[in-house]
Short mmCIF file of C-alpha atoms in Angstrom, two decimals:
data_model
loop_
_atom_site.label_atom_id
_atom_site.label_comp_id
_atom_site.label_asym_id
_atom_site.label_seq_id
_atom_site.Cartn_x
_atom_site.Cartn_y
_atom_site.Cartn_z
CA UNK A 1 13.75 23.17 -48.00
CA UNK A 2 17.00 21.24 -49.08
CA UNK A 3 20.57 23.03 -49.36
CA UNK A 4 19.61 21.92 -53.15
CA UNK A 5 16.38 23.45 -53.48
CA UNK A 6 17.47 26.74 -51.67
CA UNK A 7 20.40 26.53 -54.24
CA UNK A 8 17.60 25.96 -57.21
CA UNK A 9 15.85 28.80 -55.91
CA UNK A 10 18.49 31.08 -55.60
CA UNK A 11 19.38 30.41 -59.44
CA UNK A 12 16.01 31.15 -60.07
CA UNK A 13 16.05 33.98 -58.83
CA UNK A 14 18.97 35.24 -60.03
CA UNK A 15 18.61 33.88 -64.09
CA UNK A 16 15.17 35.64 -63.50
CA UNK A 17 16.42 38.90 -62.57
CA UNK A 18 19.51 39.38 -64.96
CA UNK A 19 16.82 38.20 -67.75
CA UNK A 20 14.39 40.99 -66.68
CA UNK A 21 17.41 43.47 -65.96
CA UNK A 22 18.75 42.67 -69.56
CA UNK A 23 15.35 42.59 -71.03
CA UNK A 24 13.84 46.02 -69.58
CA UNK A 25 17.45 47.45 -70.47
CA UNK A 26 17.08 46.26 -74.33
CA UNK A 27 13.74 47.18 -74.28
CA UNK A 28 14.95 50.92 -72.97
CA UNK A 29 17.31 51.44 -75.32
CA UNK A 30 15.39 49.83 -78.74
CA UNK A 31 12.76 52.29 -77.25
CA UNK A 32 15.08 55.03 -77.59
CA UNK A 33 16.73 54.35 -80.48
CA UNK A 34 13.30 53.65 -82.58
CA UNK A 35 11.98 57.32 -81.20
CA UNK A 36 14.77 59.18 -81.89
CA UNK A 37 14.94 56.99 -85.53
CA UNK A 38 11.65 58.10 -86.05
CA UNK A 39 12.08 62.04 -84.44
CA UNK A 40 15.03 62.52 -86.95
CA UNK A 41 12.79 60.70 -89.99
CA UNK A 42 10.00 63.26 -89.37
CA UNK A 43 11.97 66.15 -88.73
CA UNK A 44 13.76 65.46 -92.29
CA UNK A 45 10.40 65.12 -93.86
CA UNK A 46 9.54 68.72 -92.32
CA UNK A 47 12.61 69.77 -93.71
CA UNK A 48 12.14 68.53 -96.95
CA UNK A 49 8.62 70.00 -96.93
CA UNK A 50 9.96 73.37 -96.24
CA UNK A 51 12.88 72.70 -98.88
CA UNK A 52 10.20 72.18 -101.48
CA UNK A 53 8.49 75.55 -100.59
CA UNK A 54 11.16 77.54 -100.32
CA UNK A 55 11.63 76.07 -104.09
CA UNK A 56 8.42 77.25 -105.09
CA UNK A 57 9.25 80.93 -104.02
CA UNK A 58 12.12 81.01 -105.17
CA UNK A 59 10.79 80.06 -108.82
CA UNK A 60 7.87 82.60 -108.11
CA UNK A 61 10.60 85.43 -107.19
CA UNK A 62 10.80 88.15 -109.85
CA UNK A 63 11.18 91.69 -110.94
CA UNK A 64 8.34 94.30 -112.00
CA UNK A 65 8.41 96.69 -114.40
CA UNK A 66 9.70 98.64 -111.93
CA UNK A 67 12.15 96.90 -110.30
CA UNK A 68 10.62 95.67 -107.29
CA UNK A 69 10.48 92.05 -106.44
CA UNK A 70 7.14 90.48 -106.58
CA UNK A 71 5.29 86.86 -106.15
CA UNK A 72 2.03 86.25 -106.96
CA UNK A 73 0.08 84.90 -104.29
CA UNK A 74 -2.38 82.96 -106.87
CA UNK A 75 0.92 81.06 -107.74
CA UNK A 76 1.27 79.66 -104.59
CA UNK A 77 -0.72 75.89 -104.04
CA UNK A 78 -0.91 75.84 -100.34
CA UNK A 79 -4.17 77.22 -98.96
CA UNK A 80 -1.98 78.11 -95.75
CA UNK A 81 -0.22 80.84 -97.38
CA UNK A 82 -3.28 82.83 -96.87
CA UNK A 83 -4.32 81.67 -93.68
CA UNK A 84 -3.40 84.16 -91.15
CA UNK A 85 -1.08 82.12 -87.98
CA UNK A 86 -1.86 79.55 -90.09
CA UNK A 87 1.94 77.96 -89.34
CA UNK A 88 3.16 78.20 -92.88
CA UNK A 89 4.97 81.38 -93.62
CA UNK A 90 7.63 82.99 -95.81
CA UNK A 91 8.67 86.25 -96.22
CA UNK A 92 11.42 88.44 -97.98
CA UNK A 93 14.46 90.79 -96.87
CA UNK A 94 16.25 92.98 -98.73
CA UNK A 95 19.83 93.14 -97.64
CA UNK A 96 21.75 96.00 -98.91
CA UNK A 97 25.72 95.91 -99.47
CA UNK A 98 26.78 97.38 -96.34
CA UNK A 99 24.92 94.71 -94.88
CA UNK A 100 21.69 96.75 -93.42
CA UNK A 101 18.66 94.79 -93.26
CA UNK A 102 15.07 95.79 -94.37
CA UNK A 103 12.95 93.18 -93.21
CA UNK A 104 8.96 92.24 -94.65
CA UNK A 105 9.67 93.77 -97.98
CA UNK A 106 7.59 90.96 -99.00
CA UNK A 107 5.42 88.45 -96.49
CA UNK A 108 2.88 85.86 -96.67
CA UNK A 109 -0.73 86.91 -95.69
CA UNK A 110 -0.11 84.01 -92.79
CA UNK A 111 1.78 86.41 -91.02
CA UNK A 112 -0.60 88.90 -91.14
CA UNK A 113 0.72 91.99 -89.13
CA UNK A 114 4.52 90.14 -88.12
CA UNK A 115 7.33 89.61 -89.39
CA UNK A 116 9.84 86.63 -89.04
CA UNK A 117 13.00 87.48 -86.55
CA UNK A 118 16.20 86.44 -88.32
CA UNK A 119 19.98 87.53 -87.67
CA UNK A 120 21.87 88.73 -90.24
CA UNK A 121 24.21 85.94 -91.84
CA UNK A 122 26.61 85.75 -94.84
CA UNK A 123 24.92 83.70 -97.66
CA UNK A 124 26.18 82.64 -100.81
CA UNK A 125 23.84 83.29 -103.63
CA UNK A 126 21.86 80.27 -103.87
CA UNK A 127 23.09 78.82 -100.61
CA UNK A 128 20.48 77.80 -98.11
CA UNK A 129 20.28 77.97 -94.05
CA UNK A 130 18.39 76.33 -91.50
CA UNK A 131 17.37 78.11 -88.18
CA UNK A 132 14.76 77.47 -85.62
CA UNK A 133 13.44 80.22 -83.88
CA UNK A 134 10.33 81.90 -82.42
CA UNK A 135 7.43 83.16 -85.23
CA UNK A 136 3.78 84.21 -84.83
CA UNK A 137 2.52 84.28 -81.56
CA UNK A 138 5.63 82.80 -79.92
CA UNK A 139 5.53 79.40 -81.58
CA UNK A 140 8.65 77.06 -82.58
CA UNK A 141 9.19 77.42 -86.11
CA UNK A 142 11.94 75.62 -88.14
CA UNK A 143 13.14 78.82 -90.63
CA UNK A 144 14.96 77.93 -94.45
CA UNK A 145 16.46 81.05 -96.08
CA UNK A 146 18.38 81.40 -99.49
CA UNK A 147 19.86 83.92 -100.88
CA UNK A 148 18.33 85.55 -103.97
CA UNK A 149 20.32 88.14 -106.87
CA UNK A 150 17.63 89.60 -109.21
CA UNK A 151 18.16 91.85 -111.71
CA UNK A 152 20.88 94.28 -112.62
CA UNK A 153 20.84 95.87 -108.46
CA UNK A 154 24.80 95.78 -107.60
CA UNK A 155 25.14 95.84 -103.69
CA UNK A 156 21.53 94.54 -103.08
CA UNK A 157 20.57 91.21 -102.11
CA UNK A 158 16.85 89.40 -101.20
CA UNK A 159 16.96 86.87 -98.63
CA UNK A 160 13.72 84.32 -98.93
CA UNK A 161 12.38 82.74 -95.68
CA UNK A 162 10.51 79.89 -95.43
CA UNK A 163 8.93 79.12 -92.21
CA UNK A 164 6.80 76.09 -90.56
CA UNK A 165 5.89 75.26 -86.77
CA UNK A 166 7.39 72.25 -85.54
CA UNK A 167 4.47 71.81 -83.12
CA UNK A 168 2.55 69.56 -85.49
CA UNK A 169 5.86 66.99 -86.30
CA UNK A 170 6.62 67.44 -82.77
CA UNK A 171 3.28 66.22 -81.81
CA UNK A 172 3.23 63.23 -84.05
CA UNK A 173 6.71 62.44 -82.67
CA UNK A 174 5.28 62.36 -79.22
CA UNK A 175 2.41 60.49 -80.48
CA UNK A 176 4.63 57.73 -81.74
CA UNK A 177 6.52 57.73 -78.62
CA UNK A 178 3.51 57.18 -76.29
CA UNK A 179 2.10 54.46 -78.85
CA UNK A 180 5.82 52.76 -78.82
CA UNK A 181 5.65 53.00 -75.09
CA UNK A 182 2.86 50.80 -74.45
CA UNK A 183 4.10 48.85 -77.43
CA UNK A 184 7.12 47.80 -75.88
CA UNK A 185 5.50 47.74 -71.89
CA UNK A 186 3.26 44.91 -73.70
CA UNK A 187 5.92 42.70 -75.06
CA UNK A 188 8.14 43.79 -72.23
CA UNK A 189 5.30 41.52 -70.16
CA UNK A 190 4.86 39.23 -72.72
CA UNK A 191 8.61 38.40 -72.72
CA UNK A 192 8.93 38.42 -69.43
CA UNK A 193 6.20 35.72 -68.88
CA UNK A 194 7.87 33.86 -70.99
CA UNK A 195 11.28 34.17 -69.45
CA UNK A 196 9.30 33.37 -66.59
CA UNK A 197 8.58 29.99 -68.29
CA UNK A 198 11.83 29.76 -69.61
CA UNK A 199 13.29 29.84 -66.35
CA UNK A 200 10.62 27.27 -64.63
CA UNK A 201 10.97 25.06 -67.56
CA UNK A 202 14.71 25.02 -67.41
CA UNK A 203 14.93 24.44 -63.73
CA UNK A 204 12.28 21.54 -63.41
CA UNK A 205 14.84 18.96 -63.92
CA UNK A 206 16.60 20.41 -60.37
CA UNK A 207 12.86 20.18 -59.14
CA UNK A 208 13.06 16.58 -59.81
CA UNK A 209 16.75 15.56 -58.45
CA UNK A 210 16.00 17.77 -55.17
CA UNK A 211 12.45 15.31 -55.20
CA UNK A 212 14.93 12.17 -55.79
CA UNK A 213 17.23 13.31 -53.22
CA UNK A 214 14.34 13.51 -50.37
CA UNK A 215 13.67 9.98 -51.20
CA UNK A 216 17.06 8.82 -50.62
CA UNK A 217 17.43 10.83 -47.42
CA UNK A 218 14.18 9.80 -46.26
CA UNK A 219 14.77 6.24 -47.03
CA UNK A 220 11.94 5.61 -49.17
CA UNK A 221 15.30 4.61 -52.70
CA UNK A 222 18.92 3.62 -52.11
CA UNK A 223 19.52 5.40 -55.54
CA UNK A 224 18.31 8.35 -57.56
CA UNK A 225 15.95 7.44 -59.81
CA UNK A 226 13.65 9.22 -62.43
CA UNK A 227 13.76 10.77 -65.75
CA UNK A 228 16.78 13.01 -66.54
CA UNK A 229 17.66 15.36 -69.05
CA UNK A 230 20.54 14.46 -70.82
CA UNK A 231 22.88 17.62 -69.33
CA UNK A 232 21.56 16.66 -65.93
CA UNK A 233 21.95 12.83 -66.42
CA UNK A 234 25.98 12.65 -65.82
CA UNK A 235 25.33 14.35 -62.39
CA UNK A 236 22.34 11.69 -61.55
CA UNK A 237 25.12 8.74 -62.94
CA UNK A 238 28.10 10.01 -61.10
CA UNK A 239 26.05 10.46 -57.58
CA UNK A 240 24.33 7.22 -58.15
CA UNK A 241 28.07 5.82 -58.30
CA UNK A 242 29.04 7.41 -54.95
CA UNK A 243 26.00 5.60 -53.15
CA UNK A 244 26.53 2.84 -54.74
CA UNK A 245 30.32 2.48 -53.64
CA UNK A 246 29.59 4.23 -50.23
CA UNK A 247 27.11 0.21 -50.06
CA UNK A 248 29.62 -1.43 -51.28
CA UNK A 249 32.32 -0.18 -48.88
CA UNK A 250 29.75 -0.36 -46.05
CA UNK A 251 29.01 -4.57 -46.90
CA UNK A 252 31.99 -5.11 -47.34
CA UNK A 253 33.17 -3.55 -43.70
CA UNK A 254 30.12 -5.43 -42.44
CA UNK A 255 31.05 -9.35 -44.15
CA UNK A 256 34.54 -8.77 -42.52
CA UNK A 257 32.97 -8.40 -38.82
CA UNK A 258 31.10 -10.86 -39.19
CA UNK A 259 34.18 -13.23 -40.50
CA UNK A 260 35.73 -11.76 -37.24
CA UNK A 261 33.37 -12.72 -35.02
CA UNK A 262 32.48 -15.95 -36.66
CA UNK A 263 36.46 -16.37 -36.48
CA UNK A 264 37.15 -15.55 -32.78
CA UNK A 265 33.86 -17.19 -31.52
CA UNK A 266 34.75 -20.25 -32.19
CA UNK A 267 37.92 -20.84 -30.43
CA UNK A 268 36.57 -18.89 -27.55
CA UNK A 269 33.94 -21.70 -27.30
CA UNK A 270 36.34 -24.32 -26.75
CA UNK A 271 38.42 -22.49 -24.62
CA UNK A 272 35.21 -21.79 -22.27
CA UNK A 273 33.77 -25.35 -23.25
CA UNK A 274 37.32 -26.80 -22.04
CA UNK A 275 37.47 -24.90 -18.81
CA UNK A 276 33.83 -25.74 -17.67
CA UNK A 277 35.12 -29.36 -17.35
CA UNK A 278 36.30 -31.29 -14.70
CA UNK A 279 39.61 -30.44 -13.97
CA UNK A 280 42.57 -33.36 -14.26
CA UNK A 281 43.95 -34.00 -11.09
CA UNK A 282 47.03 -31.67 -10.18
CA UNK A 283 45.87 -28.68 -12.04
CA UNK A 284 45.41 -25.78 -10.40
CA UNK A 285 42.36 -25.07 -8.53
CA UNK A 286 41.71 -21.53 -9.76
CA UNK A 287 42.75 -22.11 -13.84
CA UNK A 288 39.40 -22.80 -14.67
CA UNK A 289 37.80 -19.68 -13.34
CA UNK A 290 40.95 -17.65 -14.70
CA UNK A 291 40.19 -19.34 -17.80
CA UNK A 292 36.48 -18.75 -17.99
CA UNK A 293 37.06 -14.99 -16.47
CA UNK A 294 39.24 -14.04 -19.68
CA UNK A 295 37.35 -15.73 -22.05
CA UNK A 296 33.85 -14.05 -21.12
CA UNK A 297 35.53 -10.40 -21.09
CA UNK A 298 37.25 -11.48 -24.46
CA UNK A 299 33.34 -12.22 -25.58
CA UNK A 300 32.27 -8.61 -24.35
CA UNK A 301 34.57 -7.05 -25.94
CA UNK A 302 34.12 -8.89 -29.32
CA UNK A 303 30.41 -7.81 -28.45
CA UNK A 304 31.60 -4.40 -27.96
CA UNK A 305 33.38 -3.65 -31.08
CA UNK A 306 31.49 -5.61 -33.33
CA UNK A 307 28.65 -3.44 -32.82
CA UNK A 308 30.59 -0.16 -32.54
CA UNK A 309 32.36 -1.09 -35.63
CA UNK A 310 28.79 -1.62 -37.34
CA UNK A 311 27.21 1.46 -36.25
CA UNK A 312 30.46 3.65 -37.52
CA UNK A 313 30.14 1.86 -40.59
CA UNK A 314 26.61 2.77 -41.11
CA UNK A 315 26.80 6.09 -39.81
CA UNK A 316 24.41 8.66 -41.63
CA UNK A 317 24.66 6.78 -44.98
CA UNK A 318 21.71 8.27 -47.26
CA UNK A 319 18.55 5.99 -47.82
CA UNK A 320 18.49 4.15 -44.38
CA UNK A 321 14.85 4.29 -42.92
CA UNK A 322 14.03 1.74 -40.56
CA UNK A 323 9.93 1.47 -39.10
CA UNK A 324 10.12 1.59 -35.42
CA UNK A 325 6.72 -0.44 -34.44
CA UNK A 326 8.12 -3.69 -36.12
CA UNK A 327 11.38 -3.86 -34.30
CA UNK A 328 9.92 -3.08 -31.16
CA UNK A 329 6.95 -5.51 -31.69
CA UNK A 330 9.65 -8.11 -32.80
CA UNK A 331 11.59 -7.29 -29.48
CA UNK A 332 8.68 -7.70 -27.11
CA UNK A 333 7.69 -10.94 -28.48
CA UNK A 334 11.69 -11.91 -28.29
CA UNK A 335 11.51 -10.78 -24.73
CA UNK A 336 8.51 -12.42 -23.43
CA UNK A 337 9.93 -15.52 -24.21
CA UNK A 338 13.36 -15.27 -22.42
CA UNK A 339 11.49 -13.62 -19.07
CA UNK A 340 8.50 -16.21 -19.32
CA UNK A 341 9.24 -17.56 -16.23
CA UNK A 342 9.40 -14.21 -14.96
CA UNK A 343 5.72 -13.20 -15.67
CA UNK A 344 6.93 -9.64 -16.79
CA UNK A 345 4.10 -7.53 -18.76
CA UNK A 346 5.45 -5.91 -21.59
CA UNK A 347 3.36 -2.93 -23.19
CA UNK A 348 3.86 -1.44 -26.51
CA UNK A 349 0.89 -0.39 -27.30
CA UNK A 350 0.96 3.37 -27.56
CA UNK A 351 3.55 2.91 -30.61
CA UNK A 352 2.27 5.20 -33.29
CA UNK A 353 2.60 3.17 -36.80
CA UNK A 354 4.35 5.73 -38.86
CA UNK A 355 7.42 6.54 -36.98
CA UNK A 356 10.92 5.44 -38.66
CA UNK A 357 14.09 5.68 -37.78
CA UNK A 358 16.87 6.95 -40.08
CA UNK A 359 19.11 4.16 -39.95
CA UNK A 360 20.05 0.62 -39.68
CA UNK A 361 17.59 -1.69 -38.58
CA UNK A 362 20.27 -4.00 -36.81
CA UNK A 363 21.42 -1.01 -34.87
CA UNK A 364 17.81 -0.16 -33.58
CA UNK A 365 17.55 -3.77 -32.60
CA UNK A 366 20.47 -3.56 -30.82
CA UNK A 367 19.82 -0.64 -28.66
CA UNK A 368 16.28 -1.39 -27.82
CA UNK A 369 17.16 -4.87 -27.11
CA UNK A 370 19.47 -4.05 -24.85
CA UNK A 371 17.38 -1.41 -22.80
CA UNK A 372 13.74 -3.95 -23.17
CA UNK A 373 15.93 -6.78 -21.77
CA UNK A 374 17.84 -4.71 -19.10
CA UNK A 375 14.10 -3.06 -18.14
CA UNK A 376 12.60 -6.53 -18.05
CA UNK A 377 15.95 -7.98 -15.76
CA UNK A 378 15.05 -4.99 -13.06
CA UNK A 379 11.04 -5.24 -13.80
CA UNK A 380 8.74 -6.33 -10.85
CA UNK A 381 6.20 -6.96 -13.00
CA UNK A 382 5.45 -4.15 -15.82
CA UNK A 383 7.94 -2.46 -18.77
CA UNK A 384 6.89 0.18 -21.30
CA UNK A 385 7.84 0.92 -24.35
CA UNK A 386 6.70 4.65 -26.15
CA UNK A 387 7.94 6.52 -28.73
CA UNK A 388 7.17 9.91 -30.50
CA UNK A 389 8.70 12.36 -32.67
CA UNK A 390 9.30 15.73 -32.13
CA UNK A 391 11.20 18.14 -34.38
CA UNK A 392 12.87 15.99 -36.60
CA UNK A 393 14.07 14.06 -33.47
CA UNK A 394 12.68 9.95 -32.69
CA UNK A 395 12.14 9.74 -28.60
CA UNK A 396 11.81 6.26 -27.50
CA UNK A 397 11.18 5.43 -23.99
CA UNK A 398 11.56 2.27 -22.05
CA UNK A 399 10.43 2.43 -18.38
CA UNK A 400 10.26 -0.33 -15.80
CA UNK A 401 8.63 -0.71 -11.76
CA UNK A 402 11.46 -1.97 -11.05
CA UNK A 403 13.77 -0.35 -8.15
CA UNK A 404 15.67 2.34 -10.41
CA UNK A 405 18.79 3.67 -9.37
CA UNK A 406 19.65 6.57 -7.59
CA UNK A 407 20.95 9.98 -9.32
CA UNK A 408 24.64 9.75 -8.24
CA UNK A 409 25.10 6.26 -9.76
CA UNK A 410 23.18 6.89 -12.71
CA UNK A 411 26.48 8.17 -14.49
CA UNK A 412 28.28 5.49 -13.59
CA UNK A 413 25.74 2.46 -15.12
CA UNK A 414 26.74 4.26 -18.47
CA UNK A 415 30.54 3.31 -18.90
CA UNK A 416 31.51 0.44 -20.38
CA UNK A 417 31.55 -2.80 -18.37
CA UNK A 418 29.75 -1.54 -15.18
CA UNK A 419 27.67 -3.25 -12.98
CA UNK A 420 25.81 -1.91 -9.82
CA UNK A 421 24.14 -5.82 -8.91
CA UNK A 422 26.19 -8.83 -9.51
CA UNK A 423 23.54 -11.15 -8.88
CA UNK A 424 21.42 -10.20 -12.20
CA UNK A 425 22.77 -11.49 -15.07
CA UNK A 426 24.85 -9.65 -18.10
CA UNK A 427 28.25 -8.29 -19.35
CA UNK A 428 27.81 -4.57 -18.12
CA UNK A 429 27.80 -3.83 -21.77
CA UNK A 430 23.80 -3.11 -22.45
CA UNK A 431 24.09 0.78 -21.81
CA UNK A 432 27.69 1.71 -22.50
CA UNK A 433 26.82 -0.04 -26.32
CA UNK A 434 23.39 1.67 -26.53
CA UNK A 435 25.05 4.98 -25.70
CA UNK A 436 27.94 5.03 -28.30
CA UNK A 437 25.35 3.79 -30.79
CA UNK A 438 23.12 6.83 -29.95
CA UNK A 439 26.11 9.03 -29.98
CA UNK A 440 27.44 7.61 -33.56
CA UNK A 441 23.38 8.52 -35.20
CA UNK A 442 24.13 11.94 -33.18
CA UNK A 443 21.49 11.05 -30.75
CA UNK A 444 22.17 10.76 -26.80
CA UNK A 445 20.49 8.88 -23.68
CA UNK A 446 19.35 10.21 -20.46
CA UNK A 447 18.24 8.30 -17.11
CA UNK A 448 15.30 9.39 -15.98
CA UNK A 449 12.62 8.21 -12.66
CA UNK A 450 10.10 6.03 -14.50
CA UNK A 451 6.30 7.13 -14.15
CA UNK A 452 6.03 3.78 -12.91
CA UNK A 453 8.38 4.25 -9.93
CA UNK A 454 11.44 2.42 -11.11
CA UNK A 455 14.24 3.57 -14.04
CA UNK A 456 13.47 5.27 -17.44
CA UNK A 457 15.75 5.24 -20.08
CA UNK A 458 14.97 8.29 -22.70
CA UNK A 459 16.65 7.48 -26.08
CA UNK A 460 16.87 10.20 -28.43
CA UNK A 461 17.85 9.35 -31.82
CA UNK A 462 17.23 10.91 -35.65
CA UNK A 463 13.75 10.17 -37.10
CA UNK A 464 13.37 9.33 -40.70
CA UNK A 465 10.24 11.98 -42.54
#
């Protein structure tokens, strides 16, 4: 995966995760908030429920002919009343003025043989509290009591308790949590599928670029190309201009070298054209050679840096895919014809079809030109050429029967200018330019023994996917 992709990916990953994380967290806390909205709505119903009893006593609540307080049951609506642990209770205290308590003076048949534990507390006549506490059998019950004056008793007051368990609200509370619960767990997944699809729909566009930006490194478009979105687009534009200048720059570096060479060729010609003639008569004997000498080293190293200069201008610019089997085909055929005489076999048939090389086609020429004809120059009467890939890495191999060369001067045939037989042909150039070509593509070459007997040159270079 690319830098870009891993980057994509990352983002993914994290605008995923802080969606979830904010997501479960407002799902949390509107789960919360809507229980305890709906705890405190219940619990004010009960309330009001027990309010509207304790009313209903209260307006029952009266004297006898004898002084006592009495309420007639057959007043009271509420079947519960007479239910025994039915839930539903009241009951009625007498509280005397020094503030002695006679509890149960009056009760509900629901409490049957209890009565309803309550502190003593100051009450205003009329004024009502709100306790919970413990009733029948050791339930929750949420208590109301007001206090009563009847009659003409000075130093006597009636407190009136109305009493409910909670149990039942409680229970319909935790009912409405457990249905809210799976309420919000389901549109917790729903939303998170579709932040899921969110996210993958936001991030396709990066899908795309990091697609567009294999094809440019692979070689396969010089530019960026496909559809956009318009936030993305300015990104594709400016990147597209960076290529683009990065060609310009790179044509431009390439017209002036060839004006150079074009330039210093010419007069070089003459010079060597001139000196290859008969010399007039009192001119030094050795001016021609000294003449020829210079200019042929002034050729190599036109040679030289021309094609150094080419490769560093070229150097790991994106979109540059070159297909090996065509050069080297091209090369053979090149190479038969200026060794005809020589009968030399040249076999490149083992060259799988797909391999490319990532970058310039001129360079790859050069480099395998160089090592086919030095191979063929040393050949008795065979030169291969392989290649093969391996890990992202293009090995080409060019072997000759030829007689090789021994491992201590091996090193040597690399540097510039070096020659171990004067009596074959060439500048001493081939290898010295194939290895800082190799080195500029980050690639390196290696003299090997040939499986034919004589030299093998092992060129390692980048491959193109």
């Amino acid at each position: 995966m690319t830098s870009l992709g891993r980057w994509a990916s990352s983002l993914r990953f994290r605008l995923l995760a802080a969606t979830l994380a904010a997501l479960a967290l407002a799902l949390l806390l509107a789960g919360v908030w809507l229980s305890g909205l709906f705890r405190e709505h219940v619990m004010r119903q009960f309330e009001a429920a027990l309010t509207l009893q304790l009313d209903q006593l209260t307006t029952q609540l009266e004297l006898d002919a004898s002084g006592q307080p009495v309420i007639d049951p057959q007043q009271l609506s509420d079947p519960r009343w007479r239910t025994p642990y039915s839930g539903l209770y009241w009951q009625l205290d007498q509280v005397s003025g020094d503030g002695a308590i006679r509890s149960g003076v009056l009760r509900s048949r629901s409490l049957w043989d209890t009565t309803l534990p309550l502190s003593a507390d100051a009450l205003a006549n009329g004024a009502v509290h709100m306790h919970e506490g413990s009733g029948p059998q050791g339930a929750a019950v949420l208590m109301l009591e007001r206090s009563v004056a009847l009659g003409e008793q000075p130093g006597v007051r009636w407190r009136l308790i109305v009493a409910a368990e909670t149990r039942p609200a409680l229970e319909a509370v935790d009912r409405f949590t457990g249905v809210l619960s799976i309420s919000l767990l389901v549109l917790g997944a729903l939303l998170a599928l579709a932040a899921v699809a969110q996210v993958a729909v936001g991030l396709s566009p990066l899908r795309g670029l990091q697609q567009a930006l294999v094809q440019v490194r692979e070689g396969r478009s010089a530019r960026l190309q496909g559809r956009f979105p318009s936030e993305v687009q300015p990104l594709i534009d400016d990147f597209n201009g960076v290529l683009d200048r990065n060609a310009e720059v790179v044509a431009r570096a390439r017209t002036q070298a060839g004006n150079l060479a074009h330039a210093l060729k010419t007069p070089l010609a003459v010079l060597q054209q001139a000196a290859a003639q008969t010399p007039p008569p009192g001119a030094a004997p050795d001016l021609a050679r000294l003449v020829q000498e210079q200019v042929a080293s002034a050729q190599r190293h036109i040679d030289w840096h021309l094609a150094h200069a080419r490769a560093a201008a070229a150097e790991r610019l994106p979109g540059q895919r070159t297909a090996v089997a065509p050069v080297v085909l091209g090369l053979v055929r090149v190479m038969q014809r200026v060794h005809a005489e020589r009968h030399i076999h040249i076999d490149a048939s083992g060259l799988p079809g797909t391999l490319a090389f990532a970058g310039e086609e001129q360079d790859l020429q050069e480099m395998l030109g160089n090592l086919i004809d030095n191979a063929c120059k040393w050949a008795r009467h065979t030169v291969v050429v392989s290649a093969s890939s391996v890990a992202g890495r293009l090995c080409l191999r060019v072997e000759d029967d030829g007689p090789g060369i021994d491992d201590q001067a091996r090193a040597a045939v690399l540097a510039r200018g070096a020659r171990l037989d004067q009596s074959v042909p060439g500048s001493g150039l081939g290898l010295a330019i194939v290895t800082d070509l190799a080195r500029l593509y980050g690639g390196d070459v290696r003299l090997e023994t040939a499986s034919l007997g004589g030299l093998g040159v092992a060129l390692s270079l980048p491959a193109a996917d």
